[in-house]
């Protein structure tokens, strides 16, 4: 199972363009892309609030506009992190079922995956609004476990944030941390895996016997 933003896709450039456009409407200067990367794990309301310099409770009214603009903004193919396509091909060639568990709304997850031609790799796509609860609640991960009918010790959740790590722990499954994502400040647990490139991640899984070489 994979998180999406900051794990498979660097969506920060698109988010920055969309929210800087909204800032312009509010007579505010554009912010640098690193601001948006650091806020991306916090969820849409906090992200929009930080971008517009307003409290989250006041930002809620602007979230639908942000999501509409995001939906209309094409996702560049080069948003995919290097090595992701090759990694997914290895997994699919070994008949490993793949899922997305993101806090981004489901329609935006599917839109992004479709625009960068990654949609065919995933058997299940869960967004933050698919179920009654979202990360860090373990429900989305547990839902996938039940859907594919597999033992939790055979599943790995791959993400880039403390939220992802806590979600995996709550669901009782192992966690793999992508260190090239948006939230580098996490402490790895004894069973956690860390990787900096997706090709090395696959090599490590093969060398550890977690997937067939």
Backbone as numpy.savetxt, mean C-alpha at the origin, in Angstrom:
# Nx Ny Nz CAx CAy CAz Cx Cy Cz
0.26 -11.33 0.61 -0.58 -10.15 0.61 0.30 -8.90 0.61
-0.15 -7.89 -0.10 0.63 -6.67 -0.24 -0.19 -5.43 0.12
0.47 -4.49 0.78 0.01 -3.12 0.79 0.26 -2.57 -0.62
-0.31 -1.43 -0.95 -0.14 -0.90 -2.30 0.80 0.31 -2.33
0.37 1.41 -1.75 1.16 2.65 -1.81 2.40 2.56 -0.93
3.54 2.87 -1.51 4.79 2.79 -0.76 5.35 1.39 -0.68
4.66 0.43 -1.29 5.10 -0.97 -1.27 5.29 -1.49 -2.70
4.26 -1.33 -3.52 4.34 -1.72 -4.93 4.39 -0.49 -5.84
3.71 0.57 -5.41 3.54 1.78 -6.21 4.02 2.99 -5.42
4.78 3.86 -6.06 5.11 5.16 -5.47 4.06 6.15 -5.97
3.01 6.31 -5.19 1.90 7.18 -5.58 2.11 8.62 -5.16
3.20 8.90 -4.44 3.41 10.24 -3.89 3.44 11.34 -4.96
4.05 11.13 -6.13 4.03 12.20 -7.13 2.62 12.58 -7.58
1.75 11.58 -7.74 0.37 11.88 -8.13 -0.36 12.58 -6.99
-0.20 12.06 -5.78 -0.84 12.67 -4.61 -0.38 14.12 -4.46
0.92 14.35 -4.65 1.45 15.71 -4.52 0.83 16.65 -5.55
0.71 16.20 -6.79 0.11 17.05 -7.82 -1.35 17.36 -7.50
-2.09 16.34 -7.06 -3.51 16.53 -6.76 -3.68 17.49 -5.58
-2.96 17.24 -4.51 -3.15 18.06 -3.30 -2.52 19.44 -3.44
-1.45 19.56 -4.20 -0.91 20.90 -4.45 -1.88 21.72 -5.29
-2.61 21.05 -6.17 -3.66 21.74 -6.91 -4.75 22.26 -5.98
-5.09 21.47 -4.98 -6.08 21.91 -3.99 -5.51 23.03 -3.13
-4.23 22.93 -2.80 -3.59 24.01 -2.03 -3.64 25.33 -2.80
-3.41 25.23 -4.09 -3.43 26.43 -4.92 -4.80 27.11 -4.86
-5.85 26.28 -4.85 -7.20 26.83 -4.75 -7.43 27.53 -3.41
-6.67 27.12 -2.41 -6.78 27.73 -1.09 -5.69 28.79 -0.87
-5.08 29.25 -1.97 -4.05 30.30 -1.95 -2.85 29.91 -1.10
-2.46 28.63 -1.21 -1.29 28.13 -0.48 -0.23 27.66 -1.48
1.03 27.81 -1.09 2.12 27.38 -1.95 2.20 25.85 -2.00
2.80 25.35 -3.06 2.98 23.90 -3.21 3.95 23.38 -2.16
3.72 22.14 -1.75 4.62 21.45 -0.82 5.47 20.44 -1.56
6.62 20.12 -1.01 7.50 19.14 -1.61 6.96 17.73 -1.50
7.41 16.88 -2.40 6.88 15.51 -2.47 7.18 14.71 -1.21
8.28 15.02 -0.53 8.63 14.26 0.67 7.59 14.45 1.79
6.94 15.60 1.81 5.86 15.80 2.79 4.76 14.78 2.57
4.39 14.58 1.32 3.29 13.68 1.00 3.69 12.22 1.24
4.95 11.91 1.01 5.40 10.54 1.31 5.28 10.27 2.80
5.67 11.22 3.62 5.66 11.00 5.07 4.24 10.91 5.63
3.26 11.50 4.92 1.88 11.49 5.41 1.05 10.36 4.83
1.57 9.65 3.85 0.74 8.73 3.08 0.21 7.55 3.89
0.88 7.18 4.95 0.43 6.04 5.75 -0.66 6.41 6.74
-0.98 7.70 6.84 -1.90 8.17 7.89 -3.37 8.09 7.50
-3.65 7.83 6.23 -5.05 7.79 5.80 -5.47 9.10 5.14
-6.56 9.03 4.37 -6.96 10.16 3.55 -7.29 11.43 4.31
-7.98 11.31 5.43 -8.38 12.50 6.18 -7.18 13.25 6.74
-6.26 12.51 7.35 -5.05 13.14 7.90 -4.20 13.71 6.76
-4.09 12.97 5.68 -3.31 13.41 4.53 -3.84 14.75 3.99
-5.14 14.82 3.77 -5.74 16.05 3.26 -5.63 17.17 4.28
-5.84 16.86 5.55 -5.71 17.87 6.60 -4.32 18.46 6.66
-3.31 17.60 6.61 -1.93 18.09 6.62 -1.64 18.93 5.39
-2.15 18.48 4.24 -1.89 19.20 2.99 -2.52 20.59 3.00
-3.69 20.71 3.60 -4.40 21.99 3.61 -4.21 22.78 4.90
-3.36 22.24 5.80 -3.06 22.92 7.07 -4.31 23.13 7.92
-5.13 22.08 7.99 -6.35 22.16 8.80 -6.49 20.88 9.61
-7.23 20.92 10.73 -7.41 19.71 11.55 -8.17 18.62 10.77
-7.94 17.35 11.12 -8.63 16.26 10.42 -10.15 16.41 10.39
-10.74 16.89 11.48 -12.21 17.02 11.51 -12.70 18.03 10.47
-11.89 19.04 10.18 -12.26 20.02 9.16 -11.90 19.53 7.76
-10.96 18.57 7.71 -10.51 18.07 6.40 -11.48 17.09 5.77
-12.35 16.49 6.58 -13.24 15.45 6.06 -14.08 15.93 4.88
-14.49 17.19 4.90 -15.32 17.72 3.82 -14.58 17.80 2.49
-13.23 17.80 2.55 -12.44 17.93 1.34 -11.95 16.58 0.80
-12.14 15.51 1.58 -11.67 14.19 1.16 -12.37 13.71 -0.11
-13.69 13.85 -0.24 -14.33 13.41 -1.50 -13.77 14.13 -2.73
-13.48 15.43 -2.60 -12.90 16.16 -3.73 -11.51 15.61 -4.06
-10.71 15.35 -3.03 -9.38 14.77 -3.26 -9.50 13.44 -3.99
-10.42 12.60 -3.57 -10.56 11.29 -4.19 -11.08 11.40 -5.62
-11.96 12.35 -5.89 -12.43 12.56 -7.28 -11.27 12.99 -8.17
-10.49 13.92 -7.69 -9.34 14.38 -8.48 -8.33 13.25 -8.69
-8.12 12.49 -7.64 -7.19 11.36 -7.73 -7.68 10.36 -8.77
-8.96 10.06 -8.77 -9.52 9.10 -9.72 -9.33 9.58 -11.15
-9.40 10.86 -11.37 -9.28 11.41 -12.72 -7.83 11.60 -13.17
-6.89 11.42 -12.26 -5.47 11.65 -12.57 -4.84 10.32 -12.99
-4.32 10.20 -14.21 -3.72 8.93 -14.66 -2.50 8.56 -13.82
-2.35 7.28 -13.57 -1.19 6.78 -12.83 -0.07 6.44 -13.82
1.06 7.12 -13.75 2.16 6.82 -14.68 2.69 5.40 -14.47
3.08 4.76 -15.56 3.59 3.40 -15.46 4.86 3.34 -14.60
5.64 4.42 -14.64 6.89 4.41 -13.86 6.65 4.62 -12.37
5.37 4.64 -11.96 5.07 4.65 -10.52 5.41 3.31 -9.87
5.49 2.25 -10.67 5.81 0.92 -10.13 7.27 0.91 -9.67
7.50 0.44 -8.47 8.87 0.34 -7.99 9.66 -0.67 -8.84
10.95 -0.41 -9.05 11.77 -1.35 -9.82 11.73 -2.75 -9.23
11.59 -3.73 -10.10 11.60 -5.13 -9.67 10.25 -5.69 -9.29
9.23 -4.85 -9.19 7.91 -5.33 -8.76 7.31 -6.29 -9.79
7.35 -5.93 -11.06 6.74 -6.78 -12.09 7.44 -8.14 -12.12
8.74 -8.13 -12.09 9.49 -9.39 -12.10 9.15 -10.24 -10.87
9.03 -9.60 -9.72 8.65 -10.31 -8.50 7.28 -10.96 -8.64
6.32 -10.21 -9.13 4.96 -10.74 -9.27 4.93 -11.89 -10.27
5.73 -11.80 -11.32 5.78 -12.88 -12.31 6.31 -14.16 -11.69
7.31 -14.02 -10.82 7.86 -15.20 -10.14 6.78 -15.85 -9.28
6.07 -15.05 -8.52 5.02 -15.60 -7.65 3.92 -16.29 -8.46
3.47 -15.65 -9.52 2.38 -16.22 -10.32 2.84 -17.48 -11.05
4.10 -17.53 -11.45 4.61 -18.72 -12.13 4.64 -19.93 -11.21
4.61 -19.67 -9.91 4.59 -20.75 -8.91 3.20 -20.94 -8.32
2.21 -20.35 -8.98 0.80 -20.49 -8.58 0.54 -20.00 -7.16
1.28 -18.96 -6.77 1.07 -18.35 -5.46 -0.03 -17.30 -5.61
-1.08 -17.44 -4.80 -2.19 -16.49 -4.87 -1.80 -15.18 -4.19
-2.18 -14.07 -4.82 -1.76 -12.76 -4.35 -2.97 -11.88 -4.06
-2.82 -11.02 -3.05 -3.90 -10.12 -2.66 -3.35 -8.75 -2.32
-4.18 -7.74 -2.50 -3.89 -6.37 -2.05 -4.76 -6.08 -0.83
-4.13 -5.58 0.23 -4.86 -5.08 1.40 -4.36 -3.67 1.68
-5.14 -2.69 1.27 -4.75 -1.28 1.37 -5.82 -0.50 2.11
-5.44 0.66 2.64 -6.43 1.56 3.22 -6.95 2.57 2.19
-6.40 2.56 1.00 -6.95 3.37 -0.08 -8.31 2.79 -0.47
-9.29 3.62 -0.82 -10.60 3.08 -1.23 -10.44 2.04 -2.35
-11.30 1.03 -2.32 -11.17 -0.09 -3.26 -11.20 0.37 -4.72
-12.08 1.32 -5.06 -12.16 1.74 -6.46 -10.86 2.41 -6.91
-10.18 3.12 -6.00 -8.91 3.74 -6.35 -7.80 2.70 -6.46
-7.82 1.68 -5.59 -6.85 0.58 -5.71 -6.96 -0.08 -7.08
-8.18 -0.42 -7.46 -8.39 -1.11 -8.73 -8.06 -0.22 -9.91
-8.37 1.06 -9.80 -8.04 2.01 -10.85 -6.54 2.10 -11.07
-5.77 2.21 -9.98 -4.31 2.30 -10.07 -3.72 1.02 -10.64
-4.16 -0.12 -10.13 -3.64 -1.41 -10.61 -3.92 -1.59 -12.10
-5.11 -1.20 -12.52 -5.48 -1.32 -13.93 -4.63 -0.41 -14.80
-4.38 0.80 -14.36 -3.64 1.77 -15.18 -2.18 1.40 -15.36
-1.61 0.65 -14.41 -0.21 0.24 -14.54 -0.09 -1.25 -14.90
-1.23 -1.85 -15.29 -1.26 -3.24 -15.78 -0.79 -4.26 -14.75
-1.12 -4.03 -13.49 -0.80 -5.01 -12.44 -2.05 -5.76 -11.97
-3.22 -5.37 -12.46 -4.46 -5.94 -11.94 -4.57 -7.44 -12.14
-4.00 -7.96 -13.22 -4.15 -9.39 -13.53 -3.37 -10.29 -12.57
-2.46 -9.72 -11.79 -1.66 -10.54 -10.87 -2.39 -10.86 -9.57
-3.46 -10.13 -9.27 -4.06 -10.23 -7.95 -5.42 -10.92 -7.97
-5.56 -11.89 -7.07 -6.81 -12.63 -6.94 -7.84 -11.87 -6.12
-7.37 -11.08 -5.17 -8.26 -10.34 -4.27 -7.70 -8.93 -4.10
-8.57 -7.93 -4.14 -8.18 -6.54 -3.88 -9.12 -5.98 -2.83
-8.57 -5.66 -1.67 -9.35 -5.06 -0.58 -8.87 -3.64 -0.34
-9.80 -2.71 -0.35 -9.49 -1.34 0.01 -9.96 -1.03 1.41
-9.73 0.20 1.83 -10.10 0.59 3.18 -11.59 0.64 3.42
-12.36 0.67 2.32 -13.82 0.72 2.45 -14.51 -0.57 2.03
-13.75 -1.63 1.77 -14.33 -2.89 1.30 -15.11 -3.59 2.41
-14.53 -3.61 3.61 -15.12 -4.29 4.75 -15.55 -3.26 5.79
-16.04 -3.75 6.90 -16.51 -2.84 7.95 -15.36 -2.25 8.76
-14.17 -2.85 8.66 -13.01 -2.34 9.37 -11.81 -2.31 8.42
-10.85 -1.49 8.75 -9.65 -1.32 7.92 -8.41 -1.44 8.79
-7.24 -1.50 8.15 -6.00 -1.53 8.91 -5.93 -0.32 9.85
-5.42 -0.48 11.06 -4.68 -1.62 11.61 -5.53 -2.75 12.18
-6.85 -2.67 12.07 -7.65 -3.83 12.45 -7.27 -5.01 11.55
-7.16 -6.22 12.10 -6.71 -7.36 11.30 -7.77 -7.93 10.37
-9.00 -7.40 10.42 -10.09 -8.00 9.63 -9.75 -8.18 8.15
-9.16 -7.18 7.46 -8.87 -7.40 6.03 -7.95 -8.58 5.78
-6.92 -8.75 6.61 -6.00 -9.87 6.42 -6.69 -11.19 6.74
-7.48 -11.20 7.80 -8.21 -12.41 8.16 -9.21 -12.78 7.07
-9.82 -11.78 6.47 -10.76 -12.02 5.37 -10.06 -12.74 4.22
-8.87 -12.29 3.86 -8.12 -12.93 2.77 -7.77 -14.37 3.14
-7.31 -14.56 4.38 -6.98 -15.92 4.84 -8.18 -16.84 4.68
-9.35 -16.38 5.05 -10.56 -17.20 4.94 -10.98 -17.41 3.49
-10.79 -16.39 2.66 -11.18 -16.49 1.26 -10.35 -17.51 0.50
-9.05 -17.50 0.74 -8.19 -18.43 0.00 -7.97 -19.74 0.74
-8.53 -19.83 1.96 -8.51 -21.08 2.71 -7.09 -21.64 2.87
-6.27 -20.84 3.51 -4.88 -21.23 3.69 -4.49 -21.01 5.15
-3.54 -21.80 5.62 -3.05 -21.67 6.98 -2.32 -20.33 7.14
-2.60 -19.59 8.20 -1.94 -18.28 8.37 -0.42 -18.35 8.35
0.17 -19.49 8.76 1.63 -19.57 8.74 2.21 -19.73 7.34
1.33 -19.80 6.35 1.77 -19.86 4.96 1.58 -18.53 4.24
1.21 -17.51 5.00 0.93 -16.20 4.42 1.92 -15.17 4.95
2.29 -14.25 4.06 3.19 -13.15 4.41 2.51 -11.85 3.99
2.52 -10.87 4.89 1.99 -9.55 4.52 3.17 -8.62 4.30
3.18 -7.97 3.14 4.29 -7.11 2.72 3.83 -5.66 2.75
4.52 -4.83 3.53 4.14 -3.43 3.62 5.33 -2.55 3.94
5.04 -1.27 4.14 6.12 -0.30 4.34 5.94 0.56 5.58
4.99 0.21 6.44 4.69 1.11 7.55 4.45 0.36 8.86
4.47 1.13 9.94 4.15 0.58 11.26 2.72 0.06 11.28
1.82 0.74 10.60 0.43 0.27 10.52 0.38 -1.12 9.89
1.14 -1.32 8.82 1.18 -2.64 8.17 1.74 -3.70 9.11
2.81 -3.36 9.81 3.43 -4.30 10.73 2.46 -4.69 11.85
1.79 -3.70 12.43 0.85 -3.98 13.52 -0.34 -4.80 13.03
-0.77 -4.54 11.81 -1.89 -5.31 11.24 -1.52 -6.77 11.08
-0.33 -7.01 10.55 0.14 -8.39 10.38 0.23 -9.10 11.73
0.78 -8.42 12.73 0.91 -9.03 14.05 -0.46 -9.36 14.64
-1.41 -8.44 14.47 -2.75 -8.67 15.02 -3.44 -9.84 14.33
-3.10 -10.05 13.06 -3.70 -11.15 12.30 -2.95 -12.46 12.51
-1.81 -12.41 13.19 -1.04 -13.62 13.46 -0.27 -14.14 12.28
0.15 -13.23 11.38 0.92 -13.68 10.22 2.25 -12.92 10.17
3.20 -13.47 9.42 4.51 -12.88 9.31 4.46 -11.60 8.47
5.43 -10.72 8.73 5.47 -9.42 8.07 6.79 -9.24 7.34
6.72 -8.70 6.12 7.91 -8.33 5.35 7.88 -6.83 5.14
8.96 -6.16 5.51 9.04 -4.71 5.48 9.84 -4.23 4.28
9.20 -3.40 3.43 9.91 -2.78 2.32 10.53 -1.48 2.81
11.85 -1.48 2.94 12.56 -0.35 3.53 12.65 0.84 2.59
12.27 0.67 1.33 12.30 1.77 0.38 10.99 2.51 0.28
10.07 2.26 1.21 8.75 2.87 1.16 8.67 4.18 1.91
7.52 4.43 2.54 7.23 5.74 3.10 7.49 5.88 4.59
7.67 4.79 5.30 7.75 4.85 6.76 8.95 4.04 7.25
10.14 4.63 7.20 11.34 3.86 7.57 11.54 3.65 9.06
10.73 4.32 9.89 10.98 4.31 11.34 10.17 3.23 12.04
10.48 1.97 11.74 9.84 0.89 12.47 10.93 -0.03 13.03
10.58 -0.72 14.11 11.49 -1.68 14.73 11.06 -3.07 14.32
11.96 -3.79 13.69 11.63 -5.13 13.20 11.54 -6.12 14.36
10.57 -7.01 14.29 10.45 -8.09 15.24 11.30 -9.27 14.81
11.44 -10.28 15.68 12.31 -11.41 15.38 11.89 -12.21 14.16
10.61 -12.22 13.82 10.16 -12.99 12.66 9.95 -12.13 11.42
10.20 -10.82 11.54 9.99 -9.93 10.40 11.12 -10.06 9.39
10.77 -9.83 8.13 11.74 -9.79 7.04 11.85 -8.35 6.57
13.06 -7.91 6.24 13.24 -6.57 5.68 13.96 -6.69 4.35
13.54 -5.88 3.38 14.21 -5.88 2.08 14.18 -4.47 1.50
15.18 -4.16 0.68 15.29 -2.82 0.10 14.94 -2.79 -1.37
15.00 -3.96 -2.04 14.59 -4.05 -3.44 13.76 -5.31 -3.62
12.84 -5.27 -4.56 11.91 -6.38 -4.72 12.57 -7.62 -5.31
13.62 -7.45 -6.11 14.32 -8.62 -6.63 15.08 -9.35 -5.52
15.64 -8.59 -4.58 16.31 -9.22 -3.45 15.32 -9.94 -2.55
14.13 -9.39 -2.45 13.07 -10.02 -1.66 12.77 -11.41 -2.19
12.61 -11.53 -3.49 12.34 -12.84 -4.10 13.51 -13.79 -3.87
14.73 -13.28 -4.07 15.92 -14.13 -3.87 16.00 -14.64 -2.44
15.68 -13.77 -1.48 15.71 -14.18 -0.07 14.66 -15.25 0.22
13.46 -15.09 -0.34 12.41 -16.09 -0.12 12.81 -17.44 -0.70
13.46 -17.42 -1.85 13.91 -18.67 -2.47 15.02 -19.31 -1.63
15.99 -18.49 -1.22 17.12 -19.03 -0.45 16.69 -19.57 0.90
15.62 -18.99 1.48 15.11 -19.45 2.76 14.13 -20.61 2.63
13.85 -21.01 1.39 12.95 -22.13 1.16 11.48 -21.80 1.34
11.18 -20.50 1.38 9.77 -20.10 1.56 8.98 -20.26 0.26
9.66 -20.14 -0.88 9.06 -20.48 -2.18 10.06 -21.32 -2.95
9.58 -22.08 -3.90 10.46 -22.95 -4.68 11.33 -22.14 -5.62
12.59 -22.55 -5.76 13.51 -21.86 -6.66 13.30 -22.26 -8.10
